[in-house]
mmCIF file of N, CA and C in Angstrom:
data_model
loop_
_atom_site.group_PDB
_atom_site.id
_atom_site.type_symbol
_atom_site.label_atom_id
_atom_site.label_comp_id
_atom_site.label_asym_id
_atom_site.label_seq_id
_atom_site.Cartn_x
_atom_site.Cartn_y
_atom_site.Cartn_z
ATOM 1 N N GLN A 1 -66.780 93.911 -11.590
ATOM 2 C CA GLN A 1 -66.289 93.713 -12.953
ATOM 3 C C GLN A 1 -64.906 93.079 -12.891
ATOM 4 N N VAL A 2 -64.707 92.045 -13.677
ATOM 5 C CA VAL A 2 -63.440 91.323 -13.683
ATOM 6 C C VAL A 2 -62.577 91.845 -14.823
ATOM 7 N N GLN A 3 -61.309 91.991 -14.588
ATOM 8 C CA GLN A 3 -60.378 92.360 -15.639
ATOM 9 C C GLN A 3 -59.085 91.588 -15.474
ATOM 10 N N VAL A 4 -58.325 91.495 -16.581
ATOM 11 C CA VAL A 4 -57.014 90.863 -16.547
ATOM 12 C C VAL A 4 -56.009 91.833 -17.145
ATOM 13 N N VAL A 5 -54.811 91.812 -16.587
ATOM 14 C CA VAL A 5 -53.747 92.693 -17.033
ATOM 15 C C VAL A 5 -52.485 91.867 -17.218
ATOM 16 N N GLU A 6 -51.888 91.997 -18.426
ATOM 17 C CA GLU A 6 -50.674 91.260 -18.731
ATOM 18 C C GLU A 6 -49.437 92.119 -18.478
ATOM 19 N N SER A 7 -48.323 91.439 -18.271
ATOM 20 C CA SER A 7 -47.032 92.114 -18.152
ATOM 21 C C SER A 7 -45.938 91.140 -18.557
ATOM 22 N N GLY A 8 -44.754 91.693 -18.818
ATOM 23 C CA GLY A 8 -43.597 90.841 -19.068
ATOM 24 C C GLY A 8 -43.134 90.776 -20.504
ATOM 25 N N GLY A 9 -43.833 91.430 -21.413
ATOM 26 C CA GLY A 9 -43.387 91.410 -22.793
ATOM 27 C C GLY A 9 -42.118 92.224 -22.984
ATOM 28 N N GLY A 10 -41.559 92.132 -24.180
ATOM 29 C CA GLY A 10 -40.348 92.885 -24.460
ATOM 30 C C GLY A 10 -39.689 92.416 -25.728
ATOM 31 N N VAL A 11 -38.444 92.825 -25.893
ATOM 32 C CA VAL A 11 -37.658 92.459 -27.060
ATOM 33 C C VAL A 11 -36.585 91.464 -26.626
ATOM 34 N N VAL A 12 -36.460 90.401 -27.387
ATOM 35 C CA VAL A 12 -35.491 89.362 -27.049
ATOM 36 C C VAL A 12 -34.885 88.827 -28.341
ATOM 37 N N GLN A 13 -33.679 88.342 -28.260
ATOM 38 C CA GLN A 13 -33.020 87.766 -29.433
ATOM 39 C C GLN A 13 -33.506 86.334 -29.661
ATOM 40 N N PRO A 14 -33.409 85.850 -30.894
ATOM 41 C CA PRO A 14 -33.766 84.445 -31.151
ATOM 42 C C PRO A 14 -33.004 83.512 -30.230
ATOM 43 N N GLY A 15 -33.733 82.527 -29.705
ATOM 44 C CA GLY A 15 -33.151 81.605 -28.750
ATOM 45 C C GLY A 15 -33.312 82.035 -27.305
ATOM 46 N N GLY A 16 -33.765 83.248 -27.096
ATOM 47 C CA GLY A 16 -33.909 83.779 -25.759
ATOM 48 C C GLY A 16 -35.207 83.354 -25.085
ATOM 49 N N SER A 17 -35.412 83.892 -23.886
ATOM 50 C CA SER A 17 -36.571 83.539 -23.073
ATOM 51 C C SER A 17 -37.256 84.778 -22.526
ATOM 52 N N LEU A 18 -38.537 84.640 -22.295
ATOM 53 C CA LEU A 18 -39.335 85.657 -21.616
ATOM 54 C C LEU A 18 -40.379 84.953 -20.775
ATOM 55 N N LYS A 19 -40.811 85.621 -19.717
ATOM 56 C CA LYS A 19 -41.905 85.094 -18.911
ATOM 57 C C LYS A 19 -42.992 86.150 -18.827
ATOM 58 N N LEU A 20 -44.174 85.795 -19.284
ATOM 59 C CA LEU A 20 -45.334 86.677 -19.216
ATOM 60 C C LEU A 20 -46.150 86.362 -17.970
ATOM 61 N N SER A 21 -46.733 87.401 -17.429
ATOM 62 C CA SER A 21 -47.599 87.253 -16.264
ATOM 63 C C SER A 21 -48.946 87.889 -16.559
ATOM 64 N N CYS A 22 -49.974 87.375 -15.923
ATOM 65 C CA CYS A 22 -51.321 87.919 -16.092
ATOM 66 C C CYS A 22 -52.029 87.832 -14.754
ATOM 67 N N ALA A 23 -52.596 88.944 -14.345
ATOM 68 C CA ALA A 23 -53.304 89.002 -13.072
ATOM 69 C C ALA A 23 -54.769 89.308 -13.324
ATOM 70 N N ALA A 24 -55.624 88.502 -12.753
ATOM 71 C CA ALA A 24 -57.073 88.736 -12.815
ATOM 72 C C ALA A 24 -57.522 89.381 -11.514
ATOM 73 N N SER A 25 -58.390 90.374 -11.650
ATOM 74 C CA SER A 25 -58.871 91.069 -10.453
ATOM 75 C C SER A 25 -60.340 91.418 -10.606
ATOM 76 N N GLY A 26 -60.953 91.745 -9.477
ATOM 77 C CA GLY A 26 -62.371 92.074 -9.484
ATOM 78 C C GLY A 26 -63.106 91.169 -8.526
ATOM 79 N N ASN A 27 -64.398 91.156 -8.640
ATOM 80 C CA ASN A 27 -65.230 90.378 -7.734
ATOM 81 C C ASN A 27 -65.341 88.937 -8.253
ATOM 82 N N ILE A 28 -64.241 88.224 -8.107
ATOM 83 C CA ILE A 28 -64.142 86.885 -8.666
ATOM 84 C C ILE A 28 -64.641 85.843 -7.682
ATOM 85 N N TRP A 29 -65.536 84.999 -8.153
ATOM 86 C CA TRP A 29 -65.973 83.866 -7.334
ATOM 87 C C TRP A 29 -65.068 82.675 -7.600
ATOM 88 N N SER A 30 -64.866 82.380 -8.874
ATOM 89 C CA SER A 30 -63.965 81.294 -9.252
ATOM 90 C C SER A 30 -63.537 81.489 -10.697
ATOM 91 N N ILE A 31 -62.365 80.973 -11.017
ATOM 92 C CA ILE A 31 -61.862 81.003 -12.388
ATOM 93 C C ILE A 31 -61.728 79.567 -12.878
ATOM 94 N N SER A 32 -62.415 79.255 -13.954
ATOM 95 C CA SER A 32 -62.375 77.895 -14.475
ATOM 96 C C SER A 32 -61.234 77.692 -15.455
ATOM 97 N N ALA A 33 -60.841 78.731 -16.151
ATOM 98 C CA ALA A 33 -59.758 78.592 -17.119
ATOM 99 C C ALA A 33 -59.050 79.920 -17.305
ATOM 100 N N MET A 34 -57.760 79.829 -17.506
ATOM 101 C CA MET A 34 -56.946 80.993 -17.880
ATOM 102 C C MET A 34 -55.998 80.549 -18.983
ATOM 103 N N GLY A 35 -55.623 81.481 -19.813
ATOM 104 C CA GLY A 35 -54.720 81.090 -20.885
ATOM 105 C C GLY A 35 -54.206 82.261 -21.670
ATOM 106 N N TRP A 36 -53.533 81.921 -22.750
ATOM 107 C CA TRP A 36 -52.873 82.912 -23.596
ATOM 108 C C TRP A 36 -53.188 82.667 -25.066
ATOM 109 N N TYR A 37 -53.483 83.742 -25.749
ATOM 110 C CA TYR A 37 -53.587 83.760 -27.196
ATOM 111 C C TYR A 37 -52.550 84.756 -27.696
ATOM 112 N N ARG A 38 -52.280 84.705 -28.986
ATOM 113 C CA ARG A 38 -51.404 85.712 -29.576
ATOM 114 C C ARG A 38 -51.924 86.112 -30.942
ATOM 115 N N GLN A 39 -51.538 87.304 -31.341
ATOM 116 C CA GLN A 39 -51.922 87.798 -32.661
ATOM 117 C C GLN A 39 -50.744 88.538 -33.267
ATOM 118 N N ALA A 40 -50.290 88.016 -34.382
ATOM 119 C CA ALA A 40 -49.204 88.655 -35.124
ATOM 120 C C ALA A 40 -49.801 89.577 -36.179
ATOM 121 N N PRO A 41 -49.046 90.569 -36.640
ATOM 122 C CA PRO A 41 -49.562 91.490 -37.653
ATOM 123 C C PRO A 41 -50.053 90.759 -38.887
ATOM 124 N N GLY A 42 -51.280 91.067 -39.297
ATOM 125 C CA GLY A 42 -51.831 90.462 -40.495
ATOM 126 C C GLY A 42 -52.334 89.051 -40.318
ATOM 127 N N LYS A 43 -52.310 88.546 -39.088
ATOM 128 C CA LYS A 43 -52.755 87.182 -38.834
ATOM 129 C C LYS A 43 -53.894 87.177 -37.823
ATOM 130 N N GLU A 44 -54.615 86.074 -37.802
ATOM 131 C CA GLU A 44 -55.691 85.935 -36.840
ATOM 132 C C GLU A 44 -55.137 85.556 -35.468
ATOM 133 N N ARG A 45 -55.942 85.854 -34.464
ATOM 134 C CA ARG A 45 -55.562 85.481 -33.108
ATOM 135 C C ARG A 45 -55.555 83.951 -32.995
ATOM 136 N N GLU A 46 -54.537 83.406 -32.327
ATOM 137 C CA GLU A 46 -54.427 81.958 -32.200
ATOM 138 C C GLU A 46 -54.113 81.563 -30.759
ATOM 139 N N LEU A 47 -54.611 80.399 -30.391
ATOM 140 C CA LEU A 47 -54.350 79.896 -29.059
ATOM 141 C C LEU A 47 -52.884 79.530 -28.895
ATOM 142 N N VAL A 48 -52.318 79.904 -27.758
ATOM 143 C CA VAL A 48 -50.951 79.508 -27.417
ATOM 144 C C VAL A 48 -50.998 78.397 -26.371
ATOM 145 N N ALA A 49 -51.678 78.663 -25.264
ATOM 146 C CA ALA A 49 -51.776 77.671 -24.188
ATOM 147 C C ALA A 49 -52.920 78.059 -23.271
ATOM 148 N N LYS A 50 -53.524 77.058 -22.656
ATOM 149 C CA LYS A 50 -54.576 77.322 -21.694
ATOM 150 C C LYS A 50 -54.524 76.272 -20.593
ATOM 151 N N MET A 51 -55.075 76.650 -19.444
ATOM 152 C CA MET A 51 -55.033 75.741 -18.312
ATOM 153 C C MET A 51 -56.331 75.851 -17.536
ATOM 154 N N SER A 52 -56.912 74.716 -17.241
ATOM 155 C CA SER A 52 -58.133 74.687 -16.446
ATOM 156 C C SER A 52 -57.786 74.825 -14.971
ATOM 157 N N ASP A 53 -58.814 74.937 -14.148
ATOM 158 C CA ASP A 53 -58.560 75.066 -12.722
ATOM 159 C C ASP A 53 -58.059 73.762 -12.131
ATOM 160 N N GLY A 54 -58.228 72.701 -12.895
ATOM 161 C CA GLY A 54 -57.721 71.414 -12.440
ATOM 162 C C GLY A 54 -56.302 71.143 -12.870
ATOM 163 N N SER A 55 -55.643 72.175 -13.392
ATOM 164 C CA SER A 55 -54.240 72.119 -13.813
ATOM 165 C C SER A 55 -54.004 71.327 -15.086
ATOM 166 N N SER A 56 -55.064 71.051 -15.847
ATOM 167 C CA SER A 56 -54.876 70.408 -17.135
ATOM 168 C C SER A 56 -54.505 71.463 -18.160
ATOM 169 N N ALA A 57 -53.368 71.274 -18.832
ATOM 170 C CA ALA A 57 -52.866 72.270 -19.764
ATOM 171 C C ALA A 57 -52.970 71.785 -21.199
ATOM 172 N N ASN A 58 -53.242 72.731 -22.096
ATOM 173 C CA ASN A 58 -53.248 72.453 -23.530
ATOM 174 C C ASN A 58 -52.350 73.458 -24.229
ATOM 175 N N TYR A 59 -51.595 72.986 -25.185
ATOM 176 C CA TYR A 59 -50.658 73.832 -25.918
ATOM 177 C C TYR A 59 -50.891 73.712 -27.416
ATOM 178 N N ALA A 60 -50.640 74.812 -28.092
ATOM 179 C CA ALA A 60 -50.595 74.760 -29.542
ATOM 180 C C ALA A 60 -49.368 73.966 -29.954
ATOM 181 N N ASP A 61 -49.471 73.271 -31.073
ATOM 182 C CA ASP A 61 -48.357 72.438 -31.517
ATOM 183 C C ASP A 61 -47.075 73.237 -31.700
ATOM 184 N N PHE A 62 -47.203 74.491 -32.133
ATOM 185 C CA PHE A 62 -45.999 75.266 -32.451
ATOM 186 C C PHE A 62 -45.234 75.735 -31.215
ATOM 187 N N VAL A 63 -45.788 75.506 -30.004
ATOM 188 C CA VAL A 63 -45.062 75.904 -28.798
ATOM 189 C C VAL A 63 -44.722 74.724 -27.891
ATOM 190 N N LYS A 64 -45.165 73.545 -28.250
ATOM 191 C CA LYS A 64 -44.911 72.374 -27.402
ATOM 192 C C LYS A 64 -43.414 72.155 -27.236
ATOM 193 N N GLY A 65 -43.031 71.965 -25.992
ATOM 194 C CA GLY A 65 -41.623 71.756 -25.692
ATOM 195 C C GLY A 65 -40.839 73.039 -25.487
ATOM 196 N N ARG A 66 -41.452 74.170 -25.832
ATOM 197 C CA ARG A 66 -40.749 75.459 -25.680
ATOM 198 C C ARG A 66 -41.417 76.345 -24.636
ATOM 199 N N PHE A 67 -42.732 76.351 -24.600
ATOM 200 C CA PHE A 67 -43.487 77.205 -23.686
ATOM 201 C C PHE A 67 -44.108 76.350 -22.580
ATOM 202 N N SER A 68 -44.289 77.000 -21.432
ATOM 203 C CA SER A 68 -44.911 76.313 -20.310
ATOM 204 C C SER A 68 -45.869 77.268 -19.607
ATOM 205 N N ILE A 69 -47.090 76.815 -19.404
ATOM 206 C CA ILE A 69 -48.090 77.634 -18.723
ATOM 207 C C ILE A 69 -48.244 77.143 -17.290
ATOM 208 N N SER A 70 -48.458 78.074 -16.390
ATOM 209 C CA SER A 70 -48.682 77.710 -14.991
ATOM 210 C C SER A 70 -49.664 78.697 -14.368
ATOM 211 N N ARG A 71 -50.296 78.273 -13.308
ATOM 212 C CA ARG A 71 -51.281 79.121 -12.641
ATOM 213 C C ARG A 71 -50.994 79.198 -11.149
ATOM 214 N N ASP A 72 -51.326 80.329 -10.596
ATOM 215 C CA ASP A 72 -51.352 80.531 -9.145
ATOM 216 C C ASP A 72 -52.806 80.806 -8.811
ATOM 217 N N ASN A 73 -53.536 79.760 -8.488
ATOM 218 C CA ASN A 73 -54.976 79.900 -8.281
ATOM 219 C C ASN A 73 -55.306 80.770 -7.073
ATOM 220 N N ARG A 74 -54.437 80.736 -6.081
ATOM 221 C CA ARG A 74 -54.695 81.519 -4.868
ATOM 222 C C ARG A 74 -54.727 83.010 -5.169
ATOM 223 N N ASN A 75 -53.850 83.428 -6.129
ATOM 224 C CA ASN A 75 -53.735 84.846 -6.439
ATOM 225 C C ASN A 75 -54.309 85.205 -7.809
ATOM 226 N N ASN A 76 -55.021 84.266 -8.423
ATOM 227 C CA ASN A 76 -55.660 84.510 -9.725
ATOM 228 C C ASN A 76 -54.650 84.982 -10.775
ATOM 229 N N MET A 77 -53.547 84.258 -10.840
ATOM 230 C CA MET A 77 -52.489 84.597 -11.786
ATOM 231 C C MET A 77 -52.279 83.451 -12.755
ATOM 232 N N VAL A 78 -51.820 83.792 -13.953
ATOM 233 C CA VAL A 78 -51.365 82.797 -14.915
ATOM 234 C C VAL A 78 -50.062 83.302 -15.523
ATOM 235 N N TYR A 79 -49.176 82.375 -15.799
ATOM 236 C CA TYR A 79 -47.862 82.711 -16.332
ATOM 237 C C TYR A 79 -47.609 81.933 -17.620
ATOM 238 N N LEU A 80 -46.752 82.498 -18.452
ATOM 239 C CA LEU A 80 -46.325 81.798 -19.656
ATOM 240 C C LEU A 80 -44.817 81.933 -19.751
ATOM 241 N N GLN A 81 -44.117 80.848 -19.492
ATOM 242 C CA GLN A 81 -42.675 80.815 -19.657
ATOM 243 C C GLN A 81 -42.364 80.435 -21.094
ATOM 244 N N MET A 82 -41.664 81.315 -21.788
ATOM 245 C CA MET A 82 -41.371 81.102 -23.196
ATOM 246 C C MET A 82 -39.870 80.964 -23.379
ATOM 247 N N ASN A 83 -39.453 79.803 -23.855
ATOM 248 C CA ASN A 83 -38.045 79.526 -24.110
ATOM 249 C C ASN A 83 -37.820 79.268 -25.599
ATOM 250 N N SER A 84 -36.586 79.326 -26.005
ATOM 251 C CA SER A 84 -36.218 79.066 -27.407
ATOM 252 C C SER A 84 -37.087 79.870 -28.366
ATOM 253 N N LEU A 85 -37.219 81.136 -28.077
ATOM 254 C CA LEU A 85 -38.064 81.992 -28.901
ATOM 255 C C LEU A 85 -37.457 82.167 -30.290
ATOM 256 N N ASN A 86 -38.320 82.258 -31.281
ATOM 257 C CA ASN A 86 -37.879 82.538 -32.648
ATOM 258 C C ASN A 86 -38.698 83.696 -33.212
ATOM 259 N N VAL A 87 -38.298 84.186 -34.361
ATOM 260 C CA VAL A 87 -38.915 85.397 -34.902
ATOM 261 C C VAL A 87 -40.398 85.198 -35.168
ATOM 262 N N GLU A 88 -40.795 83.948 -35.425
ATOM 263 C CA GLU A 88 -42.212 83.673 -35.680
ATOM 264 C C GLU A 88 -43.077 83.796 -34.423
ATOM 265 N N ASP A 89 -42.445 83.899 -33.272
ATOM 266 C CA ASP A 89 -43.190 84.089 -32.030
ATOM 267 C C ASP A 89 -43.518 85.558 -31.774
ATOM 268 N N THR A 90 -43.035 86.446 -32.626
ATOM 269 C CA THR A 90 -43.336 87.855 -32.475
ATOM 270 C C THR A 90 -44.825 88.098 -32.642
ATOM 271 N N ALA A 91 -45.433 88.707 -31.630
ATOM 272 C CA ALA A 91 -46.880 88.928 -31.646
ATOM 273 C C ALA A 91 -47.272 89.699 -30.386
ATOM 274 N N VAL A 92 -48.523 90.113 -30.368
ATOM 275 C CA VAL A 92 -49.115 90.615 -29.123
ATOM 276 C C VAL A 92 -49.748 89.425 -28.418
ATOM 277 N N TYR A 93 -49.374 89.220 -27.180
ATOM 278 C CA TYR A 93 -49.877 88.094 -26.405
ATOM 279 C C TYR A 93 -50.970 88.579 -25.456
ATOM 280 N N HIS A 94 -52.124 87.956 -25.585
ATOM 281 C CA HIS A 94 -53.282 88.336 -24.789
ATOM 282 C C HIS A 94 -53.608 87.241 -23.775
ATOM 283 N N CYS A 95 -53.894 87.671 -22.584
ATOM 284 C CA CYS A 95 -54.346 86.768 -21.534
ATOM 285 C C CYS A 95 -55.877 86.750 -21.522
ATOM 286 N N TYR A 96 -56.444 85.616 -21.135
ATOM 287 C CA TYR A 96 -57.881 85.588 -20.932
ATOM 288 C C TYR A 96 -58.188 84.779 -19.672
ATOM 289 N N ALA A 97 -59.369 85.057 -19.129
ATOM 290 C CA ALA A 97 -59.840 84.306 -17.972
ATOM 291 C C ALA A 97 -61.335 84.097 -18.108
ATOM 292 N N ALA A 98 -61.780 82.928 -17.713
ATOM 293 C CA ALA A 98 -63.199 82.590 -17.738
ATOM 294 C C ALA A 98 -63.585 82.016 -16.390
ATOM 295 N N GLY A 99 -64.742 82.416 -15.909
ATOM 296 C CA GLY A 99 -65.170 81.911 -14.616
ATOM 297 C C GLY A 99 -66.477 82.531 -14.198
ATOM 298 N N TYR A 100 -66.615 82.753 -12.885
ATOM 299 C CA TYR A 100 -67.849 83.267 -12.316
ATOM 300 C C TYR A 100 -67.520 84.365 -11.313
ATOM 301 N N SER A 101 -68.385 85.385 -11.300
ATOM 302 C CA SER A 101 -68.111 86.525 -10.436
ATOM 303 C C SER A 101 -69.333 86.919 -9.623
ATOM 304 N N GLY A 102 -69.070 87.617 -8.544
ATOM 305 C CA GLY A 102 -70.133 88.199 -7.753
ATOM 306 C C GLY A 102 -70.954 87.197 -6.971
ATOM 307 N N ARG A 103 -71.888 87.773 -6.220
ATOM 308 C CA ARG A 103 -72.743 86.950 -5.378
ATOM 309 C C ARG A 103 -73.658 86.068 -6.216
ATOM 310 N N ARG A 104 -74.016 86.559 -7.420
ATOM 311 C CA ARG A 104 -74.903 85.787 -8.286
ATOM 312 C C ARG A 104 -74.135 84.781 -9.143
ATOM 313 N N ARG A 105 -72.827 84.826 -9.039
ATOM 314 C CA ARG A 105 -71.986 83.903 -9.818
ATOM 315 C C ARG A 105 -72.265 84.040 -11.306
ATOM 316 N N ASP A 106 -72.226 85.282 -11.761
ATOM 317 C CA ASP A 106 -72.397 85.548 -13.187
ATOM 318 C C ASP A 106 -71.166 85.063 -13.952
ATOM 319 N N ALA A 107 -71.392 84.460 -15.076
ATOM 320 C CA ALA A 107 -70.284 83.977 -15.893
ATOM 321 C C ALA A 107 -69.537 85.155 -16.522
ATOM 322 N N PHE A 108 -68.231 85.060 -16.583
ATOM 323 C CA PHE A 108 -67.442 86.075 -17.273
ATOM 324 C C PHE A 108 -66.407 85.411 -18.172
ATOM 325 N N ASN A 109 -65.994 86.150 -19.171
ATOM 326 C CA ASN A 109 -64.945 85.730 -20.102
ATOM 327 C C ASN A 109 -64.265 87.014 -20.550
ATOM 328 N N VAL A 110 -63.116 87.287 -19.980
ATOM 329 C CA VAL A 110 -62.467 88.587 -20.197
ATOM 330 C C VAL A 110 -61.099 88.423 -20.824
ATOM 331 N N TRP A 111 -60.709 89.457 -21.548
ATOM 332 C CA TRP A 111 -59.431 89.491 -22.260
ATOM 333 C C TRP A 111 -58.649 90.727 -21.845
ATOM 334 N N GLY A 112 -57.339 90.592 -21.860
ATOM 335 C CA GLY A 112 -56.496 91.736 -21.576
ATOM 336 C C GLY A 112 -56.133 92.492 -22.836
ATOM 337 N N GLN A 113 -55.494 93.640 -22.651
ATOM 338 C CA GLN A 113 -55.090 94.486 -23.776
ATOM 339 C C GLN A 113 -53.928 93.885 -24.547
ATOM 340 N N GLY A 114 -53.187 93.024 -23.899
ATOM 341 C CA GLY A 114 -52.080 92.360 -24.563
ATOM 342 C C GLY A 114 -50.742 92.973 -24.218
ATOM 343 N N THR A 115 -49.699 92.175 -24.401
ATOM 344 C CA THR A 115 -48.331 92.632 -24.202
ATOM 345 C C THR A 115 -47.504 92.207 -25.417
ATOM 346 N N GLN A 116 -46.701 93.138 -25.910
ATOM 347 C CA GLN A 116 -45.943 92.881 -27.137
ATOM 348 C C GLN A 116 -44.709 92.041 -26.848
ATOM 349 N N VAL A 117 -44.530 91.005 -27.639
ATOM 350 C CA VAL A 117 -43.314 90.197 -27.611
ATOM 351 C C VAL A 117 -42.670 90.310 -28.986
ATOM 352 N N THR A 118 -41.441 90.767 -29.008
ATOM 353 C CA THR A 118 -40.710 90.922 -30.259
ATOM 354 C C THR A 118 -39.429 90.118 -30.187
ATOM 355 N N VAL A 119 -39.262 89.215 -31.143
ATOM 356 C CA VAL A 119 -38.053 88.399 -31.222
ATOM 357 C C VAL A 119 -37.283 88.871 -32.451
ATOM 358 N N SER A 120 -36.126 89.427 -32.201
ATOM 359 C CA SER A 120 -35.393 90.046 -33.297
ATOM 360 C C SER A 120 -33.904 90.058 -32.996
ATOM 361 N N THR A 121 -33.117 90.021 -34.075
ATOM 362 C CA THR A 121 -31.677 90.160 -33.931
ATOM 363 C C THR A 121 -31.307 91.633 -33.848
#
């Protein structure tokens, strides 16, 4: 069974930075994509950034130029460097991973519990 666990959330002032980390574990054969979504109170979950195994990255317009996603494929990790944070970035940030697991190469698509990011004065 594959799972992902996020870390690195916290409270930061506007203009500050945080780096989120996500580790995938389990009987992983390969990971085709990893990324981050977020969900603010009263809002739907929205894509923040995602990266394929070929290192092609996609970002939501509201984070372009401020956030950067990176992967460590060897260790099944994905990171989200967040700079110039503002109060609208306050949300629970969820990591996800999609790929194949086990000897049968069963497809998986898993989500983490999320890590809280709060931007406040």
